[in-house]
mmCIF file of C-alpha atoms in Angstrom:
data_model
loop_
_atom_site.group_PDB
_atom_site.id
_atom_site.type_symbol
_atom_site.label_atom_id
_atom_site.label_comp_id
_atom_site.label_asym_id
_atom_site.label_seq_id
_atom_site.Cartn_x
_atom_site.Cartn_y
_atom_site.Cartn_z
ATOM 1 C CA UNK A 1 104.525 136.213 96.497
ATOM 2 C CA UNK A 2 104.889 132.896 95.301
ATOM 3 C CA UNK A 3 101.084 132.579 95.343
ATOM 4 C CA UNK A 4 100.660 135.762 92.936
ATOM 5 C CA UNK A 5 103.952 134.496 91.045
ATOM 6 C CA UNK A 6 101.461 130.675 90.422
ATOM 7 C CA UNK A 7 98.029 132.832 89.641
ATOM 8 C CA UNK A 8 100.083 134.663 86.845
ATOM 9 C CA UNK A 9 100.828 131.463 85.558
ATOM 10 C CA UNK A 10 97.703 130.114 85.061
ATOM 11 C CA UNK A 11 96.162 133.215 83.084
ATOM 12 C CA UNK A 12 96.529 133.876 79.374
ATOM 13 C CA UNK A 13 98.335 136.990 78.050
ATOM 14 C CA UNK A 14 98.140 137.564 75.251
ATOM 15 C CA UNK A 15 99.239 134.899 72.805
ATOM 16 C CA UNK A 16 100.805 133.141 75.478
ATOM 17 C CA UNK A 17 98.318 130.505 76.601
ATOM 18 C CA UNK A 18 98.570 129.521 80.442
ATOM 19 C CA UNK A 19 101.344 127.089 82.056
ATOM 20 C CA UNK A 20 99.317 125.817 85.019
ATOM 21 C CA UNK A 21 95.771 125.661 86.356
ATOM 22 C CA UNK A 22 94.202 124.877 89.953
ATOM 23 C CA UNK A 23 92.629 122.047 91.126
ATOM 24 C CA UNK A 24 91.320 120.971 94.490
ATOM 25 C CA UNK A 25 90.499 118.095 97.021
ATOM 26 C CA UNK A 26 89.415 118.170 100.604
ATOM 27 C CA UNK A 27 91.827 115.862 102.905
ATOM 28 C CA UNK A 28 91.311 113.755 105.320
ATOM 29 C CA UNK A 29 90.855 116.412 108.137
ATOM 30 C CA UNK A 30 88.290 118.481 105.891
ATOM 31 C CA UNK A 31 90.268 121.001 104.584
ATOM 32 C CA UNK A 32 90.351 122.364 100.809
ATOM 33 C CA UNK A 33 93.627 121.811 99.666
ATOM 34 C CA UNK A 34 94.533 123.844 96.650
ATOM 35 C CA UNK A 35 96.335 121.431 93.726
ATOM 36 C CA UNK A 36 98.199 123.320 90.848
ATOM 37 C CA UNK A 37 99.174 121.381 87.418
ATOM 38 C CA UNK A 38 100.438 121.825 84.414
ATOM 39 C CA UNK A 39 98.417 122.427 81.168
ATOM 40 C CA UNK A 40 99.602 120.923 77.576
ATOM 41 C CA UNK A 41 100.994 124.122 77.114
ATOM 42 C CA UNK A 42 102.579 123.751 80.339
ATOM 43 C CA UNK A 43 104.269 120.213 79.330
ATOM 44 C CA UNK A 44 105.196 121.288 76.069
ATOM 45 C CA UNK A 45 107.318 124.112 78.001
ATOM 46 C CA UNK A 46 108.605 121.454 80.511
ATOM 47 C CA UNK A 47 109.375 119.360 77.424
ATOM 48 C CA UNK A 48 111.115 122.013 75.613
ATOM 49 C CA UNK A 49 113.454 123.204 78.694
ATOM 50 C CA UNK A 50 114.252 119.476 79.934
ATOM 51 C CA UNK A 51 115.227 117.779 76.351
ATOM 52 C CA UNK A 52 112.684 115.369 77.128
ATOM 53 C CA UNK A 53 108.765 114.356 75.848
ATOM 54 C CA UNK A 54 106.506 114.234 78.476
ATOM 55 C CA UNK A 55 103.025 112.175 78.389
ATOM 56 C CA UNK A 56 100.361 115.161 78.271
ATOM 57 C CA UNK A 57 97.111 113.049 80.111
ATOM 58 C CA UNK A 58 93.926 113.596 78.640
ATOM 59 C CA UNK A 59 91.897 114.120 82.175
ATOM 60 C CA UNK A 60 92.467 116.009 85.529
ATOM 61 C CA UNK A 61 93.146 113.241 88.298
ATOM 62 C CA UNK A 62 89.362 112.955 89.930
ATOM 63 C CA UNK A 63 89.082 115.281 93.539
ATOM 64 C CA UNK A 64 88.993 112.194 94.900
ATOM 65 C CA UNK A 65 92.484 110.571 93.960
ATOM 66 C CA UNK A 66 93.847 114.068 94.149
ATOM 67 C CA UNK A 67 95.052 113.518 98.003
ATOM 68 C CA UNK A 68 96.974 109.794 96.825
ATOM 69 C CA UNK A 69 98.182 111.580 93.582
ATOM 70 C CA UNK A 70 99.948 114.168 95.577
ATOM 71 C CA UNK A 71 100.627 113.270 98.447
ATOM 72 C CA UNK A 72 104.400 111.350 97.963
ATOM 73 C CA UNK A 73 105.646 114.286 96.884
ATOM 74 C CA UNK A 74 105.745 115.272 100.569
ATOM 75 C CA UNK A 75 108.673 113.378 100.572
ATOM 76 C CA UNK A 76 110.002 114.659 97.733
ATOM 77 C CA UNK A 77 109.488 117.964 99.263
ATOM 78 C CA UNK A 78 111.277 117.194 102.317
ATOM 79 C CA UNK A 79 114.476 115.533 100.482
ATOM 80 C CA UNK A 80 115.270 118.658 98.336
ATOM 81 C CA UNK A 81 114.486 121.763 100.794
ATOM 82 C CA UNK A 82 117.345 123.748 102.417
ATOM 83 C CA UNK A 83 118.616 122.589 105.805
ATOM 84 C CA UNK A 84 117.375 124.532 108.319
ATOM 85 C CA UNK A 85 114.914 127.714 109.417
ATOM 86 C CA UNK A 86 113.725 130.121 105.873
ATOM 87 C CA UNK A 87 115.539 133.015 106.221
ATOM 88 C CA UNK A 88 114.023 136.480 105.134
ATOM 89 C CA UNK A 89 115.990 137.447 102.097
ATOM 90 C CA UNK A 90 118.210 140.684 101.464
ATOM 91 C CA UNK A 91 116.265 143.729 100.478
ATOM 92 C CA UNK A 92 117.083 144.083 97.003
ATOM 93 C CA UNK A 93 118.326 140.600 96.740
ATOM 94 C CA UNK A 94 117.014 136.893 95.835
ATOM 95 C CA UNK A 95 116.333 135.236 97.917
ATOM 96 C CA UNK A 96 118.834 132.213 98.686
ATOM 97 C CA UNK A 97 117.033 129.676 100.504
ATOM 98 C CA UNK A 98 115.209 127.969 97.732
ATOM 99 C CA UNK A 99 115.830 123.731 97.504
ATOM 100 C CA UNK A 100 118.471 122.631 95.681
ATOM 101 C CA UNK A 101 118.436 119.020 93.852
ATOM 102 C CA UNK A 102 120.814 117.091 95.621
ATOM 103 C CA UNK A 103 123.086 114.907 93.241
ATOM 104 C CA UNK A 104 122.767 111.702 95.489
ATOM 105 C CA UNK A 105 119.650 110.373 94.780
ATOM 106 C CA UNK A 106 117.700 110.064 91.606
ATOM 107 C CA UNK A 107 113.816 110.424 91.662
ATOM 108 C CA UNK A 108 111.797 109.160 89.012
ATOM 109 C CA UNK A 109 107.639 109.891 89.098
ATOM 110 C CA UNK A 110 104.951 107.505 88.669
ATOM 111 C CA UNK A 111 104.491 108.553 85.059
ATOM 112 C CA UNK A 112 107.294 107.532 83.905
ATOM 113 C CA UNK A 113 107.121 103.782 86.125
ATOM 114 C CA UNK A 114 105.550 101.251 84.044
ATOM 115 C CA UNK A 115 107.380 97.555 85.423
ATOM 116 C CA UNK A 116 105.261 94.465 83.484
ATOM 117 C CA UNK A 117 105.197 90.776 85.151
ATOM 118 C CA UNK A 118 103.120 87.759 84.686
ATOM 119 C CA UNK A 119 101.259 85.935 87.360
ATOM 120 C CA UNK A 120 99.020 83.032 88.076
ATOM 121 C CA UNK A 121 95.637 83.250 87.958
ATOM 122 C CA UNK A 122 93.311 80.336 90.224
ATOM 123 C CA UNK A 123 90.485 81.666 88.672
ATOM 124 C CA UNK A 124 88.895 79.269 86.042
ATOM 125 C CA UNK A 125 89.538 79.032 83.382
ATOM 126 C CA UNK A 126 93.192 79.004 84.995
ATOM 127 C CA UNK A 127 96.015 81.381 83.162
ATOM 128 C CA UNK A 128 98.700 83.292 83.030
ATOM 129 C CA UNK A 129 97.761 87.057 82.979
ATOM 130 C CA UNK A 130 100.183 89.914 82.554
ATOM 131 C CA UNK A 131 100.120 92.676 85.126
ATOM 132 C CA UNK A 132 101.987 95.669 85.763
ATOM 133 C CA UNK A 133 103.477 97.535 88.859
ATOM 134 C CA UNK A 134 103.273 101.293 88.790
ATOM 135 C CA UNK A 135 104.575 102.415 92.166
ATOM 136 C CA UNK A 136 103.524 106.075 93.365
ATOM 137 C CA UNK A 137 107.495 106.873 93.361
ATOM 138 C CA UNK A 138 110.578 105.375 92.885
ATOM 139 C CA UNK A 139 114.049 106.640 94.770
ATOM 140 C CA UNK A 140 117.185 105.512 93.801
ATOM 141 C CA UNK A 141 120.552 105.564 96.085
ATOM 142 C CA UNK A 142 123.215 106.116 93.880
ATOM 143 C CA UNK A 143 125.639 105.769 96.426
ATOM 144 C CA UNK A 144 124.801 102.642 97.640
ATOM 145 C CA UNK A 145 123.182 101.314 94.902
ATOM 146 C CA UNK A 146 119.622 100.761 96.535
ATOM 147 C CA UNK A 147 115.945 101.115 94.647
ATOM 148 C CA UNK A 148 112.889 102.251 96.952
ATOM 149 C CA UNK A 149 109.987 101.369 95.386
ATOM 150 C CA UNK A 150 107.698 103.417 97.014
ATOM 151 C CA UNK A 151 103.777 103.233 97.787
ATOM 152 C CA UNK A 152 101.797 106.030 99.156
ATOM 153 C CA UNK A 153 98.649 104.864 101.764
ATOM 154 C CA UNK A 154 96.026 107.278 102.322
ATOM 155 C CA UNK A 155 94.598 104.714 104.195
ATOM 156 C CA UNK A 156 90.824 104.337 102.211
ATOM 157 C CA UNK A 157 91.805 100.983 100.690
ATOM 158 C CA UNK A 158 91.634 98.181 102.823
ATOM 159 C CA UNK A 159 94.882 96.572 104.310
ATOM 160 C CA UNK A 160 94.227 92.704 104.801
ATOM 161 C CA UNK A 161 91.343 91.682 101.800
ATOM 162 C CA UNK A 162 93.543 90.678 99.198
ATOM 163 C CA UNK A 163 90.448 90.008 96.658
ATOM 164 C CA UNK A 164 90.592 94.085 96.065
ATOM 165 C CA UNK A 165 93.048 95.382 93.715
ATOM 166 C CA UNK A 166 93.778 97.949 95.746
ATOM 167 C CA UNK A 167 94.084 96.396 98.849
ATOM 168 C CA UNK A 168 97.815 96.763 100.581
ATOM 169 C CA UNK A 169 98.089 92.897 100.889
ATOM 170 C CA UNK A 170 97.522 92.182 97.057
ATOM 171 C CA UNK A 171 99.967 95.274 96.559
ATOM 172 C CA UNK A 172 102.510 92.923 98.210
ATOM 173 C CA UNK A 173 101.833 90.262 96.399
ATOM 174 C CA UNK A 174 101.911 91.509 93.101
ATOM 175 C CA UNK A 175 105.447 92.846 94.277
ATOM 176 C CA UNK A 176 106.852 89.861 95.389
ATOM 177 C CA UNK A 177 105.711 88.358 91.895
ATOM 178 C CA UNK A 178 107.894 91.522 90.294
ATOM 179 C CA UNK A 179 111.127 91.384 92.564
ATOM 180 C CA UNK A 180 110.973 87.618 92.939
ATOM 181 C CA UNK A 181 109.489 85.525 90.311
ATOM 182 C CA UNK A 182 111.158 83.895 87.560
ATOM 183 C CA UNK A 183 110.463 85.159 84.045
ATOM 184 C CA UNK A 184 111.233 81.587 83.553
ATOM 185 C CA UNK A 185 111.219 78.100 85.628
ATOM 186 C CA UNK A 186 115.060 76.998 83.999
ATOM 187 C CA UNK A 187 116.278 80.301 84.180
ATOM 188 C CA UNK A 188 117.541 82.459 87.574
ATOM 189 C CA UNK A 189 116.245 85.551 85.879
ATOM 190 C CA UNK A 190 113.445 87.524 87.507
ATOM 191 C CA UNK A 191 111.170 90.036 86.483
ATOM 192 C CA UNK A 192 112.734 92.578 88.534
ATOM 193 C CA UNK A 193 116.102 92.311 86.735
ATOM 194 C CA UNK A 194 115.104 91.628 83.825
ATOM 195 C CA UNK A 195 113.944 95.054 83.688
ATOM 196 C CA UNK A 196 116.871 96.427 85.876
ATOM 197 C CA UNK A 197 119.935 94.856 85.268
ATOM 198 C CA UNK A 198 122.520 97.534 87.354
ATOM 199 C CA UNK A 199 122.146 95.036 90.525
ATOM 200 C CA UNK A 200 120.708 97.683 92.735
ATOM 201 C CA UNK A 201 118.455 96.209 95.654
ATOM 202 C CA UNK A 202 114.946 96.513 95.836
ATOM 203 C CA UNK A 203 113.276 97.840 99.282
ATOM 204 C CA UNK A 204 109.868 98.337 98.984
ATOM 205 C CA UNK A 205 108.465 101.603 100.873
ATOM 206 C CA UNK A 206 104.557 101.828 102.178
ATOM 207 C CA UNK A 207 103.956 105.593 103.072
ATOM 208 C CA UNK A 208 101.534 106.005 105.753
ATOM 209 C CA UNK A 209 100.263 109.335 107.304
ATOM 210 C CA UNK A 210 99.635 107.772 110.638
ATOM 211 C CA UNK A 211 101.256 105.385 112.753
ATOM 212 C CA UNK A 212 98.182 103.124 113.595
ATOM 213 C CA UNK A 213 98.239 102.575 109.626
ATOM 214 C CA UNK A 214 101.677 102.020 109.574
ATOM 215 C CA UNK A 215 101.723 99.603 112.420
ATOM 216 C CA UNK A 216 98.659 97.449 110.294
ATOM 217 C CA UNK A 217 101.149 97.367 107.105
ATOM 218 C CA UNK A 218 103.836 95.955 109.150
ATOM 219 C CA UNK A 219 102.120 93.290 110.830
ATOM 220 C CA UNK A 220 100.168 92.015 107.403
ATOM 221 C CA UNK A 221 103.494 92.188 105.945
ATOM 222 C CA UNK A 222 104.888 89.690 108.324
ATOM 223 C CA UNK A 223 101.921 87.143 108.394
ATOM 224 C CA UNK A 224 102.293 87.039 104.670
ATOM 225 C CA UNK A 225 106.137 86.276 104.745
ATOM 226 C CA UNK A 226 105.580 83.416 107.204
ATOM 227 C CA UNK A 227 104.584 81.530 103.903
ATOM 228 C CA UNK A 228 107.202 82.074 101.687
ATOM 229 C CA UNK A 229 111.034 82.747 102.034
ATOM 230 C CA UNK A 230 111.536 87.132 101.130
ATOM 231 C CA UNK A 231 114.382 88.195 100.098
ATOM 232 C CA UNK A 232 114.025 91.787 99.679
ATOM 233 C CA UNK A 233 113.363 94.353 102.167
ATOM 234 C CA UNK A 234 109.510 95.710 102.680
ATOM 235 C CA UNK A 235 109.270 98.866 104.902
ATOM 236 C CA UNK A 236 106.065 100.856 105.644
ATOM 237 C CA UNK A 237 107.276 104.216 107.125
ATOM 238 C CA UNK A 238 104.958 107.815 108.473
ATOM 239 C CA UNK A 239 106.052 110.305 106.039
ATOM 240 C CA UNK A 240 107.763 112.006 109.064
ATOM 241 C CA UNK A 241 110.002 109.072 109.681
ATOM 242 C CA UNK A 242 110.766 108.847 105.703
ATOM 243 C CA UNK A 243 111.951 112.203 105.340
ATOM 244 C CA UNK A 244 114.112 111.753 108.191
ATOM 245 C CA UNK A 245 115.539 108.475 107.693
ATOM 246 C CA UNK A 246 116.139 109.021 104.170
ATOM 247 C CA UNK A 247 118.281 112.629 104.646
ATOM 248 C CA UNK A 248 120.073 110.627 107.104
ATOM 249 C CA UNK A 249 120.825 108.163 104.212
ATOM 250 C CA UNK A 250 121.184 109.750 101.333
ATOM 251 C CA UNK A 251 122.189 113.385 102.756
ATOM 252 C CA UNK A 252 124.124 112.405 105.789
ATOM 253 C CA UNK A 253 122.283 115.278 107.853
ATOM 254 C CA UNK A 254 122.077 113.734 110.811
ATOM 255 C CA UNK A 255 123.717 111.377 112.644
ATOM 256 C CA UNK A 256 121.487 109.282 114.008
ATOM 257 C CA UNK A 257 121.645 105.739 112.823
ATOM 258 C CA UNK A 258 118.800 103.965 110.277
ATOM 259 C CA UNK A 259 116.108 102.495 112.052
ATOM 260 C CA UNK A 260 116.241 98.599 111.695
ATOM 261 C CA UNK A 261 113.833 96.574 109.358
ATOM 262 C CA UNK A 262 110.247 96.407 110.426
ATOM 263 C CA UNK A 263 110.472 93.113 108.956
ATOM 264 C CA UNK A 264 113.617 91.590 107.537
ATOM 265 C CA UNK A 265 113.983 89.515 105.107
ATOM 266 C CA UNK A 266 113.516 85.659 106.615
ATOM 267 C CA UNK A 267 116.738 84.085 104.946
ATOM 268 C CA UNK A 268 117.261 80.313 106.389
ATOM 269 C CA UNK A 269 120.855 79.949 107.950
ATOM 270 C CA UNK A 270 123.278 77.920 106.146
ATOM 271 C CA UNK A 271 124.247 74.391 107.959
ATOM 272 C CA UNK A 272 127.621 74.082 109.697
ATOM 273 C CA UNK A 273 128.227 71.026 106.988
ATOM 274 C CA UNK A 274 129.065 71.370 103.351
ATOM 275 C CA UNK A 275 126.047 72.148 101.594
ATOM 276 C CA UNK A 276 122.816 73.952 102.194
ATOM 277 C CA UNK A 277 119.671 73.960 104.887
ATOM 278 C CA UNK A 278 116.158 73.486 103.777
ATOM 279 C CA UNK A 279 113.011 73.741 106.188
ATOM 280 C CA UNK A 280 110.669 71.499 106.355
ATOM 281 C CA UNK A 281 108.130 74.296 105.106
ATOM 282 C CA UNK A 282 109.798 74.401 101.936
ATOM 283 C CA UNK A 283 109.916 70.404 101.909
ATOM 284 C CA UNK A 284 106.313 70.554 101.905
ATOM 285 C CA UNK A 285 106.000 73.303 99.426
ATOM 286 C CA UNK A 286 108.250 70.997 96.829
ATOM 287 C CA UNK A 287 106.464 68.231 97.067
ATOM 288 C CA UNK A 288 103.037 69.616 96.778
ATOM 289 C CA UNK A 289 104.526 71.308 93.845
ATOM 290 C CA UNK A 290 106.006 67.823 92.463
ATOM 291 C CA UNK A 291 102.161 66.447 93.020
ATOM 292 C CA UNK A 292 100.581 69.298 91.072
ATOM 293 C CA UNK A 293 102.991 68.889 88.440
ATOM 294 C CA UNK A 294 102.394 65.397 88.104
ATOM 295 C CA UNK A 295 98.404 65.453 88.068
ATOM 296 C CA UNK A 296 99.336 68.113 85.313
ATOM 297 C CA UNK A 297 100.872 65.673 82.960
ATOM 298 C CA UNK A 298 98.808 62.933 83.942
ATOM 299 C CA UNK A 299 95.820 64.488 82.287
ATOM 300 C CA UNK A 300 97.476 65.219 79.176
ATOM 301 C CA UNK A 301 99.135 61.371 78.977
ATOM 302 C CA UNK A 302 95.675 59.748 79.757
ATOM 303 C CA UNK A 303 94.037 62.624 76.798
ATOM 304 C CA UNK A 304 96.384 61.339 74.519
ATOM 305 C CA UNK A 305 96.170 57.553 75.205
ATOM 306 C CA UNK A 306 92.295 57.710 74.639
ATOM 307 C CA UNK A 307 93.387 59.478 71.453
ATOM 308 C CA UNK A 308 91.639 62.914 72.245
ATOM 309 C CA UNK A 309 93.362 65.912 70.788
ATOM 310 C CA UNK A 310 94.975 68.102 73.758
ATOM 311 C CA UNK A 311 92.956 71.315 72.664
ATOM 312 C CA UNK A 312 93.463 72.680 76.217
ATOM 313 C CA UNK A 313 96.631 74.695 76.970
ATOM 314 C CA UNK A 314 97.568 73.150 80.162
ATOM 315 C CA UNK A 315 97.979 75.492 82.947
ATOM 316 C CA UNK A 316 101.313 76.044 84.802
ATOM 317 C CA UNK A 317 101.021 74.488 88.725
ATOM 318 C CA UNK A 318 100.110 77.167 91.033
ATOM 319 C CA UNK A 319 103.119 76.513 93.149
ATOM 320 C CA UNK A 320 105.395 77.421 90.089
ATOM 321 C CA UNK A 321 107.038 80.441 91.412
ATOM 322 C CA UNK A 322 106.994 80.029 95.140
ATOM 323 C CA UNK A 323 108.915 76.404 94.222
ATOM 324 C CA UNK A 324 111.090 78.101 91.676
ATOM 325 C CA UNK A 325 111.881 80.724 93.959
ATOM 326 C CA UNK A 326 113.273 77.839 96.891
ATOM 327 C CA UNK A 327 115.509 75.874 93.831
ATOM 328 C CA UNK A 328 117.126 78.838 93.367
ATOM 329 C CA UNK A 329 118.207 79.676 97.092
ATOM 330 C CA UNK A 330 119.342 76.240 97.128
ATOM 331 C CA UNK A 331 121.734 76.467 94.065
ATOM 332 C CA UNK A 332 123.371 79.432 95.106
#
């Protein structure tokens, strides 16, 4: 039925032009997996019944980014059906086992995620560039005020190389740039709430379909904290263990408890004295950041004593953020 109900949709009659039309990619196990979207006419129907504008995009997503395109709404899927077995419906009557919304989570698609920050580049000549997180999904608790930023791993991009764009280790990266970095070195302010300013937390979510996958994300993610201090949560979940763990959350379905943090955040313990504790890793970090700073402003003084004109921007020390992010665990 429902089949028959999507084909109608995507033919013409008469004046009315069609709402949807198929496309296809073959997964990871081989299998043709039939893809339906919406056509401009379909939007400007969606547009029309939601109050809202939506981005019409000028190509089909390639068969080949068709599977990553898709495949978090799995999880939407499994947030909004109906507890329990389908249940044939009533002759004569509707069915009643369609999903229902729930009203305790908010889900906002990748389309509409655009979240801008600036970051270092090593690369001569050395810069500031401005980049731009667009996570697959985003889930907000509205309960308990928490935003899951959340990734979706087919698992053809590489994990550890962190030269490729897409690789899941520069993905980290570029997010602890977002959540963590200062928009500016005097000011507490970060990207992340500059651009959200309702004081939800950040978690970021990885979405594997295996568990070998999973288990790669998690252990990357933890030799890349051993550098610098996190203080926001990173998960990588199987979409089995999402769907569950986040009815239990946001649904209360079950009653099984959350399952702890693959990695938590490594927060240094306060001293027993008045005051504040600093490692001796973050020592080190300052004062390699003091040094840079200094050989900064060094060149520029000895430029301008040999009565050169500075034509040069100088570049911000590469240790900027990661020392920025230390002075302001230690003022709190």
């Amino acid at each position: 039925m429902i089949s028959g109900r999507l084909g109608e949709l995507s033919q013409r009659h008469g004046r009315t032009r069609a709402l949807i039309k198929k496309l296809w990619f073959v997964n990871s196990e081989g299998k043709r997996v039939l893809v339906w979207a919406l056509t401009p006419s379909g939007y400007a129907l969606a547009g029309e019944q939601l109050g809202r504008q939506f981005k019409v995009p000028r190509h089909d997503v390639a068969h080949q980014f068709l599977e990553h395109a898709t495949g978090v709404n799995d999880l939407y899927v499994a947030l909004t059906k109906k507890a329990g077995p389908p249940r044939p419906a009533p002759r004569g009557k509707p069915a009643d086992d369609f999903a229902r919304v729930p009203s305790a989570f908010r889900w906002v698609a990748t389309e509409d995620l655009e979240l801008p920050f600036s970051e270092y580049v090593a690369k001569p000549p050395d810069h500031v560039a401005d980049r731009r997180l667009q996570p697959d999904a985003m889930l907000e608790d509205l309960i308990r005020k928490r935003r899951y930023l959340i990734e979706f791993e087919t698992g053809s991009a590489t994990v550890r190389n962190a030269q490729h764009n897409t690789a899941t280790l520069t993905k980290i990266g570029r997010y602890s740039n977002f959540l963590l970095g200062p928009t500016q070195v005097s000011v507490p302010q970060t990207y992340y709430s500059k651009h959200f300013n309702d004081g939800y937390k950040p978690v970021v979510v990885f979405l594997t379909r295996t568990e070998a996958r999973r288990d790669t994300i998690v252990k990357v993610a933890e030799e890349y904290w051993g550098a610098v201090d996190a203080r926001f949560e990173l998960r990588a979940l199987t979409m089995a263990e999402a769907g569950a763990e986040f009815r239990a959350r946001l649904l209360g379905e079950t009653p099984r408890p959350p399952s702890p943090d693959l990695n938590p955040p490594r927060v240094t313990k306060p001293a027993t004295l008045e005051g504040t504790f600093i490692s001796f890793r973050e020592i080190d970090l300052l004062k390699r950041f003091q040094e840079e700073s200094l050989q900064i402003i060094q060149r520029v003084r000895h430029t301008v004593r040999a009565g050169k004109p500075v034509t040069i921007e100088p570049r911000y020390p590469e240790l900027m953020n990661p020392a920025a992010m230390v002075l302001q665990r230690l003022l709190r």
